[in-house]
PDB file of C-alpha atoms in Angstrom:
ATOM      1  CA  MET A   1     -85.940  25.376 -73.369  1.00 48.00           C
ATOM      2  CA  ILE A   2     -84.988  24.098 -76.880  1.00 46.00           C
ATOM      3  CA  LEU A   3     -81.771  26.532 -76.393  1.00 41.00           C
ATOM      4  CA  GLU A   4     -81.387  23.962 -73.040  1.00 46.00           C
ATOM      5  CA  LEU A   5     -81.653  21.241 -75.091  1.00 41.00           C
ATOM      6  CA  ILE A   6     -78.836  22.090 -77.361  1.00 44.00           C
ATOM      7  CA  ALA A   7     -76.604  23.745 -74.193  1.00 46.00           C
ATOM      8  CA  THR A   8     -76.403  20.578 -72.071  1.00 51.00           C
ATOM      9  CA  PRO A   9     -74.585  18.215 -74.930  1.00 54.00           C
ATOM     10  CA  PHE A  10     -71.606  21.430 -76.037  1.00 50.00           C
ATOM     11  CA  VAL A  11     -71.548  21.510 -72.132  1.00 53.00           C
ATOM     12  CA  VAL A  12     -70.677  17.894 -71.604  1.00 49.00           C
ATOM     13  CA  ILE A  13     -68.669  17.895 -74.874  1.00 55.00           C
ATOM     14  CA  ILE A  14     -66.339  20.300 -73.157  1.00 61.00           C
ATOM     15  CA  MET A  15     -66.023  18.847 -70.003  1.00 56.00           C
ATOM     16  CA  ILE A  16     -64.913  15.923 -72.200  1.00 54.00           C
ATOM     17  CA  ILE A  17     -62.383  17.700 -73.690  1.00 58.00           C
ATOM     18  CA  ALA A  18     -61.504  19.821 -70.334  1.00 59.00           C
ATOM     19  CA  CYS A  19     -60.842  16.501 -68.657  1.00 56.00           C
ATOM     20  CA  LYS A  20     -58.849  15.103 -71.490  1.00 54.00           C
ATOM     21  CA  LEU A  21     -56.772  18.025 -71.340  1.00 54.00           C
ATOM     22  CA  MET A  22     -56.003  17.563 -68.190  1.00 58.00           C
ATOM     23  CA  ILE A  23     -55.158  14.193 -67.980  1.00 54.00           C
ATOM     24  CA  LEU A  24     -52.615  14.914 -71.004  1.00 54.00           C
ATOM     25  CA  LEU A  25     -51.455  17.675 -69.020  1.00 55.00           C
ATOM     26  CA  SER A  26     -50.754  15.639 -65.835  1.00 54.00           C
ATOM     27  CA  GLY A  27     -48.841  13.087 -67.965  1.00 54.00           C
ATOM     28  CA  VAL A  28     -46.398  15.214 -69.307  1.00 52.00           C
ATOM     29  CA  CYS A  29     -45.827  17.200 -65.587  1.00 54.00           C
ATOM     30  CA  SER A  30     -45.291  13.075 -64.662  1.00 53.00           C
ATOM     31  CA  MET A  31     -43.622  12.661 -67.978  1.00 55.00           C
ATOM     32  CA  LEU A  32     -41.056  16.059 -67.328  1.00 54.00           C
ATOM     33  CA  ALA A  33     -40.649  14.879 -63.682  1.00 53.00           C
ATOM     34  CA  LYS A  34     -39.651  11.205 -64.572  1.00 55.00           C
ATOM     35  CA  ILE A  35     -36.781  12.974 -67.540  1.00 60.00           C
ATOM     36  CA  PHE A  36     -35.837  15.385 -64.227  1.00 52.00           C
ATOM     37  CA  ASP A  37     -34.813  12.345 -62.008  1.00 55.00           C
ATOM     38  CA  PHE A  38     -33.454  10.724 -64.481  1.00 54.00           C
ATOM     39  CA  LEU A  39     -31.167  13.366 -65.468  1.00 59.00           C
ATOM     40  CA  MET A  40     -30.405  14.436 -61.391  1.00 58.00           C
ATOM     41  CA  ILE A  41     -29.267  10.619 -61.281  1.00 63.00           C
ATOM     42  CA  LEU A  42     -27.273  10.688 -64.448  1.00 67.00           C
ATOM     43  CA  LEU A  43     -25.436  13.956 -63.483  1.00 73.00           C
ATOM     44  CA  SER A  44     -25.307  14.005 -60.087  1.00 79.00           C
ATOM     45  CA  PRO A  45     -22.954  11.080 -59.895  1.00 84.00           C
ATOM     46  CA  ILE A  46     -20.280  14.206 -61.075  1.00 86.00           C
ATOM     47  CA  ARG A  47     -20.624  16.296 -58.910  1.00 87.00           C
ATOM     48  CA  VAL A  48     -20.271  13.916 -55.908  1.00 88.00           C
ATOM     49  CA  ILE A  49     -16.661  12.585 -57.676  1.00 89.00           C
ATOM     50  CA  LEU A  50     -15.161  16.300 -57.767  1.00 89.00           C
ATOM     51  CA  PHE A  51     -16.506  16.980 -54.004  1.00 88.00           C
ATOM     52  CA  LEU A  52     -14.807  13.504 -53.382  1.00 88.00           C
ATOM     53  CA  TRP A  53     -11.219  14.382 -55.383  1.00 89.00           C
ATOM     54  CA  LEU A  54     -11.297  17.322 -53.353  1.00 87.00           C
ATOM     55  CA  THR A  55     -12.025  16.757 -50.502  1.00 86.00           C
ATOM     56  CA  CYS A  56      -9.865  12.980 -49.829  1.00 84.00           C
ATOM     57  CA  ARG A  57      -6.962  13.335 -52.215  1.00 84.00           C
ATOM     58  CA  ASN A  58      -4.836  13.780 -49.659  1.00 82.00           C
ATOM     59  CA  ARG A  59      -6.060  10.821 -47.620  1.00 79.00           C
ATOM     60  CA  GLY A  60      -4.231   7.724 -47.831  1.00 73.00           C
ATOM     61  CA  ALA A  61      -5.197   4.241 -48.765  1.00 70.00           C
ATOM     62  CA  ASP A  62      -7.280   3.222 -45.933  1.00 70.00           C
ATOM     63  CA  HIS A  63     -10.133   6.163 -46.387  1.00 79.00           C
ATOM     64  CA  GLY A  64      -8.892   8.364 -49.586  1.00 83.00           C
ATOM     65  CA  VAL A  65     -10.668   8.147 -53.174  1.00 86.00           C
ATOM     66  CA  ALA A  66      -8.961   5.139 -54.287  1.00 88.00           C
ATOM     67  CA  HIS A  67     -10.775   3.318 -51.245  1.00 89.00           C
ATOM     68  CA  ALA A  68     -14.143   4.980 -52.050  1.00 91.00           C
ATOM     69  CA  PHE A  69     -14.428   3.775 -55.339  1.00 91.00           C
ATOM     70  CA  SER A  70     -13.455   0.313 -54.276  1.00 91.00           C
ATOM     71  CA  VAL A  71     -16.014   0.174 -52.408  1.00 92.00           C
ATOM     72  CA  MET A  72     -18.423   1.886 -54.759  1.00 93.00           C
ATOM     73  CA  ARG A  73     -17.311  -1.843 -57.390  1.00 93.00           C
ATOM     74  CA  LYS A  74     -17.962  -3.779 -54.694  1.00 93.00           C
ATOM     75  CA  ALA A  75     -21.497  -2.033 -53.679  1.00 94.00           C
ATOM     76  CA  LEU A  76     -22.497  -1.921 -56.612  1.00 91.00           C
ATOM     77  CA  ARG A  77     -21.888  -5.991 -57.329  1.00 91.00           C
ATOM     78  CA  ILE A  78     -24.201  -6.631 -53.927  1.00 92.00           C
ATOM     79  CA  ARG A  79     -26.865  -4.118 -55.134  1.00 90.00           C
ATOM     80  CA  ILE A  80     -27.569  -5.512 -58.358  1.00 87.00           C
ATOM     81  CA  TRP A  81     -27.191  -8.577 -56.853  1.00 86.00           C
ATOM     82  CA  MET A  82     -29.802  -8.428 -54.489  1.00 85.00           C
ATOM     83  CA  MET A  83     -32.346  -6.734 -56.863  1.00 81.00           C
ATOM     84  CA  THR A  84     -31.900  -9.645 -59.267  1.00 77.00           C
ATOM     85  CA  ALA A  85     -31.913 -11.985 -56.647  1.00 65.00           C
ATOM     86  CA  GLY A  86     -28.315 -13.560 -57.943  1.00 49.00           C
ATOM     87  CA  SER A  87     -29.536 -13.604 -61.490  1.00 40.00           C
ATOM     88  CA  VAL A  88     -27.922  -9.935 -63.266  1.00 38.00           C
ATOM     89  CA  GLY A  89     -30.143  -9.792 -66.182  1.00 39.00           C
ATOM     90  CA  SER A  90     -33.678 -10.666 -65.177  1.00 39.00           C
ATOM     91  CA  VAL A  91     -34.431  -7.472 -64.358  1.00 44.00           C
ATOM     92  CA  GLY A  92     -35.024  -4.698 -66.659  1.00 46.00           C
ATOM     93  CA  LEU A  93     -32.183  -2.164 -65.186  1.00 47.00           C
ATOM     94  CA  LEU A  94     -32.921   0.811 -67.129  1.00 49.00           C
ATOM     95  CA  ARG A  95     -36.443   1.142 -64.953  1.00 61.00           C
ATOM     96  CA  LEU A  96     -36.336   4.574 -63.364  1.00 60.00           C
ATOM     97  CA  ASP A  97     -36.584   3.453 -59.207  1.00 73.00           C
ATOM     98  CA  LEU A  98     -33.700   0.816 -60.126  1.00 80.00           C
ATOM     99  CA  LEU A  99     -31.279   3.195 -61.512  1.00 82.00           C
ATOM    100  CA  PHE A 100     -32.865   5.561 -58.291  1.00 86.00           C
ATOM    101  CA  ARG A 101     -31.055   2.411 -56.264  1.00 88.00           C
ATOM    102  CA  ILE A 102     -28.141   2.586 -58.253  1.00 89.00           C
ATOM    103  CA  TYR A 103     -27.749   6.431 -57.205  1.00 89.00           C
ATOM    104  CA  VAL A 104     -27.863   6.087 -53.921  1.00 91.00           C
ATOM    105  CA  VAL A 105     -25.429   2.978 -53.822  1.00 93.00           C
ATOM    106  CA  ILE A 106     -22.832   5.379 -56.189  1.00 93.00           C
ATOM    107  CA  CYS A 107     -23.141   8.304 -54.089  1.00 92.00           C
ATOM    108  CA  ALA A 108     -23.389   6.995 -50.629  1.00 93.00           C
ATOM    109  CA  SER A 109     -19.856   4.671 -51.258  1.00 94.00           C
ATOM    110  CA  LEU A 110     -18.352   7.760 -52.257  1.00 92.00           C
ATOM    111  CA  LEU A 111     -19.136  10.120 -49.586  1.00 91.00           C
ATOM    112  CA  HIS A 112     -19.413   7.333 -46.724  1.00 89.00           C
ATOM    113  CA  ASP A 113     -15.841   8.161 -45.645  1.00 86.00           C
ATOM    114  CA  VAL A 114     -15.825  12.346 -46.299  1.00 86.00           C
ATOM    115  CA  LYS A 115     -16.403  12.834 -42.677  1.00 85.00           C
ATOM    116  CA  ASP A 116     -15.109   9.543 -40.981  1.00 83.00           C
ATOM    117  CA  LYS A 117     -13.741  11.117 -38.106  1.00 79.00           C
ATOM    118  CA  LYS A 118     -10.223   9.442 -37.661  1.00 78.00           C
ATOM    119  CA  CYS A 119      -9.960  12.060 -41.186  1.00 76.00           C
ATOM    120  CA  ARG A 120      -9.683  14.474 -39.255  1.00 77.00           C
ATOM    121  CA  LYS A 121      -5.984  14.810 -38.859  1.00 77.00           C
ATOM    122  CA  TYR A 122      -6.261  15.667 -43.090  1.00 77.00           C
ATOM    123  CA  ARG A 123      -8.171  18.330 -42.611  1.00 79.00           C
ATOM    124  CA  PRO A 124      -6.482  21.946 -42.793  1.00 80.00           C
ATOM    125  CA  LYS A 125      -4.513  23.966 -40.320  1.00 82.00           C
ATOM    126  CA  GLY A 126      -6.266  26.243 -38.420  1.00 77.00           C
ATOM    127  CA  THR A 127     -10.343  24.691 -39.171  1.00 82.00           C
ATOM    128  CA  ALA A 128     -12.559  23.720 -36.796  1.00 82.00           C
ATOM    129  CA  GLU A 129     -12.845  19.441 -35.854  1.00 82.00           C
ATOM    130  CA  ASN A 130     -15.874  19.288 -37.685  1.00 83.00           C
ATOM    131  CA  TYR A 131     -14.501  20.837 -40.809  1.00 84.00           C
ATOM    132  CA  PHE A 132     -15.627  17.712 -43.092  1.00 86.00           C
ATOM    133  CA  GLU A 133     -18.923  17.239 -41.512  1.00 88.00           C
ATOM    134  CA  THR A 134     -19.746  20.578 -42.671  1.00 87.00           C
ATOM    135  CA  MET A 135     -18.464  20.076 -45.592  1.00 87.00           C
ATOM    136  CA  LEU A 136     -20.333  17.226 -45.808  1.00 87.00           C
ATOM    137  CA  THR A 137     -23.745  19.213 -44.851  1.00 88.00           C
ATOM    138  CA  ASP A 138     -23.396  21.537 -47.049  1.00 89.00           C
ATOM    139  CA  PHE A 139     -22.487  19.846 -49.955  1.00 88.00           C
ATOM    140  CA  ILE A 140     -25.076  17.498 -49.498  1.00 86.00           C
ATOM    141  CA  SER A 141     -27.867  19.280 -49.357  1.00 86.00           C
ATOM    142  CA  THR A 142     -27.008  20.756 -52.890  1.00 84.00           C
ATOM    143  CA  ILE A 143     -27.697  17.503 -54.603  1.00 82.00           C
ATOM    144  CA  TYR A 144     -31.043  14.972 -55.679  1.00 81.00           C
ATOM    145  CA  ALA A 145     -32.116  13.490 -52.557  1.00 84.00           C
ATOM    146  CA  GLY A 146     -30.148  14.172 -50.308  1.00 84.00           C
ATOM    147  CA  ASP A 147     -31.465  13.718 -46.883  1.00 89.00           C
ATOM    148  CA  LEU A 148     -31.963   9.833 -47.878  1.00 90.00           C
ATOM    149  CA  LEU A 149     -28.364  10.411 -48.664  1.00 91.00           C
ATOM    150  CA  MET A 150     -27.241  10.899 -45.216  1.00 92.00           C
ATOM    151  CA  GLN A 151     -29.606   8.954 -43.597  1.00 92.00           C
ATOM    152  CA  VAL A 152     -27.613   6.141 -45.290  1.00 92.00           C
ATOM    153  CA  ILE A 153     -24.008   7.591 -44.939  1.00 91.00           C
ATOM    154  CA  ASP A 154     -24.924   7.721 -41.233  1.00 89.00           C
ATOM    155  CA  ASN A 155     -25.940   4.435 -40.830  1.00 89.00           C
ATOM    156  CA  ILE A 156     -21.983   2.709 -42.063  1.00 88.00           C
ATOM    157  CA  SER A 157     -20.152   3.099 -39.716  1.00 83.00           C
ATOM    158  CA  HIS A 158     -19.277  -0.311 -38.293  1.00 80.00           C
ATOM    159  CA  SER A 159     -18.345   0.896 -34.530  1.00 80.00           C
ATOM    160  CA  LYS A 160     -21.603   3.209 -34.151  1.00 82.00           C
ATOM    161  CA  GLU A 161     -23.308  -0.139 -35.542  1.00 82.00           C
ATOM    162  CA  MET A 162     -21.472  -1.913 -32.554  1.00 81.00           C
ATOM    163  CA  GLU A 163     -22.132   0.773 -30.033  1.00 81.00           C
ATOM    164  CA  MET A 164     -26.375   0.704 -31.286  1.00 83.00           C
ATOM    165  CA  ARG A 165     -26.105  -3.089 -30.215  1.00 82.00           C
ATOM    166  CA  GLU A 166     -24.679  -2.347 -26.764  1.00 83.00           C
ATOM    167  CA  ILE A 167     -27.245  -0.438 -26.125  1.00 84.00           C
ATOM    168  CA  SER A 168     -29.840  -2.790 -27.270  1.00 80.00           C
ATOM    169  CA  PRO A 169     -31.703  -4.756 -25.125  1.00 83.00           C
ATOM    170  CA  ASN A 170     -31.593  -7.772 -27.574  1.00 82.00           C
ATOM    171  CA  GLY A 171     -28.270  -6.782 -29.123  1.00 78.00           C
ATOM    172  CA  LYS A 172     -29.900  -6.634 -32.625  1.00 82.00           C
ATOM    173  CA  ILE A 173     -30.828  -3.776 -34.673  1.00 84.00           C
ATOM    174  CA  ASP A 174     -34.298  -3.207 -36.351  1.00 85.00           C
ATOM    175  CA  TRP A 175     -33.254  -1.510 -39.663  1.00 86.00           C
ATOM    176  CA  ILE A 176     -36.392  -1.461 -40.987  1.00 86.00           C
ATOM    177  CA  GLU A 177     -37.696   0.248 -38.255  1.00 87.00           C
ATOM    178  CA  ILE A 178     -34.369   2.865 -38.300  1.00 87.00           C
ATOM    179  CA  PHE A 179     -35.449   3.674 -42.109  1.00 87.00           C
ATOM    180  CA  ARG A 180     -39.368   3.769 -41.739  1.00 86.00           C
ATOM    181  CA  GLY A 181     -40.367   0.806 -43.390  1.00 84.00           C
ATOM    182  CA  ASP A 182     -39.005   1.002 -46.362  1.00 86.00           C
ATOM    183  CA  LYS A 183     -36.581  -1.569 -47.015  1.00 87.00           C
ATOM    184  CA  GLU A 184     -34.929  -1.133 -50.441  1.00 88.00           C
ATOM    185  CA  VAL A 185     -32.794   2.026 -48.314  1.00 89.00           C
ATOM    186  CA  VAL A 186     -31.998  -0.704 -46.110  1.00 90.00           C
ATOM    187  CA  GLY A 187     -30.799  -2.533 -49.094  1.00 90.00           C
ATOM    188  CA  ASP A 188     -29.355   0.318 -50.076  1.00 92.00           C
ATOM    189  CA  ARG A 189     -27.358   0.605 -46.594  1.00 92.00           C
ATOM    190  CA  HIS A 190     -26.807  -2.793 -46.621  1.00 92.00           C
ATOM    191  CA  ALA A 191     -24.481  -3.223 -50.068  1.00 93.00           C
ATOM    192  CA  VAL A 192     -22.817  -0.324 -49.256  1.00 94.00           C
ATOM    193  CA  SER A 193     -21.831  -1.612 -45.599  1.00 92.00           C
ATOM    194  CA  ASP A 194     -21.061  -4.499 -46.170  1.00 93.00           C
ATOM    195  CA  ALA A 195     -18.599  -3.534 -48.953  1.00 93.00           C
ATOM    196  CA  ASP A 196     -16.710  -1.282 -46.756  1.00 92.00           C
ATOM    197  CA  ARG A 197     -15.922  -4.074 -44.728  1.00 91.00           C
ATOM    198  CA  LEU A 198     -15.347  -6.462 -47.939  1.00 92.00           C
ATOM    199  CA  CYS A 199     -12.527  -3.780 -48.493  1.00 89.00           C
ATOM    200  CA  SER A 200     -11.396  -4.605 -44.762  1.00 88.00           C
ATOM    201  CA  LEU A 201     -10.305  -7.711 -45.850  1.00 88.00           C
ATOM    202  CA  GLY A 202      -7.986  -9.835 -48.644  1.00 87.00           C
ATOM    203  CA  LYS A 203      -5.051  -7.831 -49.760  1.00 90.00           C
ATOM    204  CA  GLU A 204      -6.736  -4.597 -50.097  1.00 88.00           C
ATOM    205  CA  GLY A 205      -7.546  -4.483 -46.676  1.00 87.00           C
ATOM    206  CA  HIS A 206      -3.918  -6.017 -45.221  1.00 88.00           C
ATOM    207  CA  LEU A 207      -2.659  -2.558 -47.310  1.00 88.00           C
ATOM    208  CA  ALA A 208      -5.417  -0.576 -45.810  1.00 85.00           C
ATOM    209  CA  SER A 209      -4.347  -1.634 -41.999  1.00 86.00           C
ATOM    210  CA  CYS A 210      -0.455  -1.131 -42.515  1.00 86.00           C
ATOM    211  CA  THR A 211      -1.546   2.550 -43.927  1.00 84.00           C
ATOM    212  CA  TYR A 212      -3.595   3.040 -41.325  1.00 81.00           C
ATOM    213  CA  ASN A 213      -1.914   1.703 -39.002  1.00 83.00           C
ATOM    214  CA  SER A 214       1.391   3.352 -39.902  1.00 82.00           C
ATOM    215  CA  SER A 215       0.072   7.240 -38.658  1.00 80.00           C
ATOM    216  CA  ASN A 216      -0.131   5.103 -34.610  1.00 81.00           C
ATOM    217  CA  PRO A 217       2.137   7.260 -32.225  1.00 84.00           C
ATOM    218  CA  GLU A 218       3.018   3.214 -31.310  1.00 85.00           C
ATOM    219  CA  TYR A 219       4.633   2.969 -35.017  1.00 83.00           C
ATOM    220  CA  LEU A 220       6.105   6.280 -35.093  1.00 82.00           C
ATOM    221  CA  GLN A 221       7.740   6.195 -32.110  1.00 85.00           C
ATOM    222  CA  ALA A 222       9.298   2.867 -32.298  1.00 82.00           C
ATOM    223  CA  GLU A 223      13.190   2.478 -33.509  1.00 83.00           C
ATOM    224  CA  ALA A 224      13.524   2.051 -36.447  1.00 81.00           C
ATOM    225  CA  SER A 225      14.694  -1.413 -35.879  1.00 82.00           C
ATOM    226  CA  GLN A 226      11.611  -2.374 -34.223  1.00 87.00           C
ATOM    227  CA  LYS A 227       8.773  -0.372 -36.439  1.00 86.00           C
ATOM    228  CA  GLU A 228       8.502  -3.570 -38.392  1.00 86.00           C
ATOM    229  CA  SER A 229       7.784  -5.556 -35.554  1.00 87.00           C
ATOM    230  CA  VAL A 230       5.160  -2.807 -33.657  1.00 85.00           C
ATOM    231  CA  LEU A 231       3.240  -2.379 -37.048  1.00 89.00           C
ATOM    232  CA  TYR A 232       2.390  -6.028 -37.305  1.00 86.00           C
ATOM    233  CA  ASP A 233       1.590  -6.312 -33.962  1.00 87.00           C
ATOM    234  CA  LEU A 234      -0.799  -2.882 -34.212  1.00 87.00           C
ATOM    235  CA  VAL A 235      -2.126  -4.619 -37.073  1.00 88.00           C
ATOM    236  CA  ASP A 236      -2.565  -8.125 -35.861  1.00 87.00           C
ATOM    237  CA  TYR A 237      -4.644  -6.217 -33.168  1.00 87.00           C
ATOM    238  CA  ILE A 238      -7.371  -4.865 -35.749  1.00 83.00           C
ATOM    239  CA  TYR A 239      -7.662  -8.474 -37.154  1.00 84.00           C
ATOM    240  CA  LYS A 240      -8.788  -9.934 -33.848  1.00 82.00           C
ATOM    241  CA  LYS A 241     -10.615  -7.212 -32.584  1.00 80.00           C
ATOM    242  CA  LYS A 242     -12.347  -5.836 -34.997  1.00 79.00           C
ATOM    243  CA  LEU A 243     -11.901  -7.534 -38.739  1.00 76.00           C
ATOM    244  CA  ILE A 244     -13.941 -11.108 -37.196  1.00 76.00           C
ATOM    245  CA  SER A 245     -16.253  -9.365 -36.631  1.00 76.00           C
ATOM    246  CA  LEU A 246     -16.740  -7.202 -39.456  1.00 75.00           C
ATOM    247  CA  TYR A 247     -17.210 -10.520 -40.995  1.00 74.00           C
ATOM    248  CA  ASN A 248     -19.569 -12.004 -38.770  1.00 78.00           C
ATOM    249  CA  ASP A 249     -22.090  -8.659 -39.308  1.00 80.00           C
ATOM    250  CA  MET A 250     -22.727  -8.177 -42.630  1.00 86.00           C
ATOM    251  CA  GLU A 251     -25.802  -9.024 -43.972  1.00 86.00           C
ATOM    252  CA  THR A 252     -25.432  -9.534 -47.358  1.00 88.00           C
ATOM    253  CA  VAL A 253     -25.333 -13.500 -48.502  1.00 88.00           C
ATOM    254  CA  TYR A 254     -23.063 -12.226 -51.424  1.00 89.00           C
ATOM    255  CA  ALA A 255     -21.075 -10.414 -48.893  1.00 89.00           C
ATOM    256  CA  GLN A 256     -21.084 -13.351 -46.667  1.00 88.00           C
ATOM    257  CA  SER A 257     -19.758 -15.309 -49.111  1.00 88.00           C
ATOM    258  CA  ARG A 258     -16.846 -13.299 -50.257  1.00 90.00           C
ATOM    259  CA  GLY A 259     -16.394 -12.492 -47.030  1.00 88.00           C
ATOM    260  CA  LYS A 260     -15.210 -16.013 -45.671  1.00 89.00           C
ATOM    261  CA  GLU A 261     -12.451 -16.343 -49.229  1.00 91.00           C
ATOM    262  CA  LEU A 262     -11.461 -12.711 -48.540  1.00 90.00           C
ATOM    263  CA  LEU A 263     -10.887 -12.903 -44.572  1.00 89.00           C
ATOM    264  CA  LYS A 264      -8.976 -16.361 -45.069  1.00 91.00           C
ATOM    265  CA  GLU A 265      -6.998 -14.489 -47.981  1.00 92.00           C
ATOM    266  CA  PHE A 266      -5.928 -11.501 -45.091  1.00 89.00           C
ATOM    267  CA  GLU A 267      -5.192 -14.662 -42.861  1.00 90.00           C
ATOM    268  CA  GLN A 268      -2.980 -15.923 -45.220  1.00 91.00           C
ATOM    269  CA  ILE A 269      -0.886 -12.894 -46.063  1.00 89.00           C
ATOM    270  CA  HIS A 270      -0.883 -11.838 -41.989  1.00 89.00           C
ATOM    271  CA  ILE A 271       0.820 -15.291 -41.043  1.00 88.00           C
ATOM    272  CA  ALA A 272       3.198 -15.508 -43.433  1.00 90.00           C
ATOM    273  CA  TRP A 273       4.802 -11.714 -42.306  1.00 88.00           C
ATOM    274  CA  GLY A 274       4.223 -13.107 -38.466  1.00 86.00           C
ATOM    275  CA  VAL A 275       6.297 -16.329 -39.564  1.00 88.00           C
ATOM    276  CA  LYS A 276       9.319 -13.874 -41.476  1.00 88.00           C
ATOM    277  CA  LEU A 277       9.100 -11.776 -38.039  1.00 84.00           C
ATOM    278  CA  ASN A 278       9.501 -14.742 -36.014  1.00 84.00           C
ATOM    279  CA  LYS A 279       6.938 -14.281 -34.493  1.00 79.00           C
ATOM    280  CA  ILE A 280       4.317 -17.038 -35.603  1.00 76.00           C
ATOM    281  CA  ASN A 281       6.517 -20.274 -35.604  1.00 68.00           C
TER     282      ASN A 281
END
């Protein structure tokens, strides 16, 4: 009886110590996990940049390395604007969850055009049509949050978005449903997609459109004296067929505001070119 009375407090004390040790160890493990995540967020983009350079260094201004970095810069501005409600500095951007958002935007921006179907012409001779698709799939499976990044990348293309709208009963896309209720990932997607569209406008977009159409068979087969005129017509077609739609489909307030300015800039450059060629009176 006396031994039981003595032993009971010791058992309780041991149990308390054990619980505290478990809590401490849990905290240590959680801290280590956060440190690992932080290191992956810092290191993975370096690998992404190297992969981008290896796969896209020979592409033109429309889908090359410079374009990818331009999209990244614009996407970061948009995403940070979204996270801070337009007031940069109101949110501590060193929080791990916010760093992860920036990580997703950086990687998705840099990789968004790697497997674009329009870039199949750049694949090495003798390789399969899905050469770049296979390369991206294999690479992205080795980096942090690869599955999430691939899901974002797969939903950036404006052409794909147009197809999705066509088959939708009301002509709209429920991005929240597509990304399973994760509004933050939807925000990441919108930032990269809108940034890509901004790159299609303004002086940068006009140059990219000229570069893209300079490989069009109609331009290549034209006589030397008619090449500039043919190139103008090809760019004019894209402007009327696609660029106005690109602007109208932007999702973020920041991009809509900036896009209005850049669309006007593109129009001014294009009109001046048309006047020079006597296409416009």
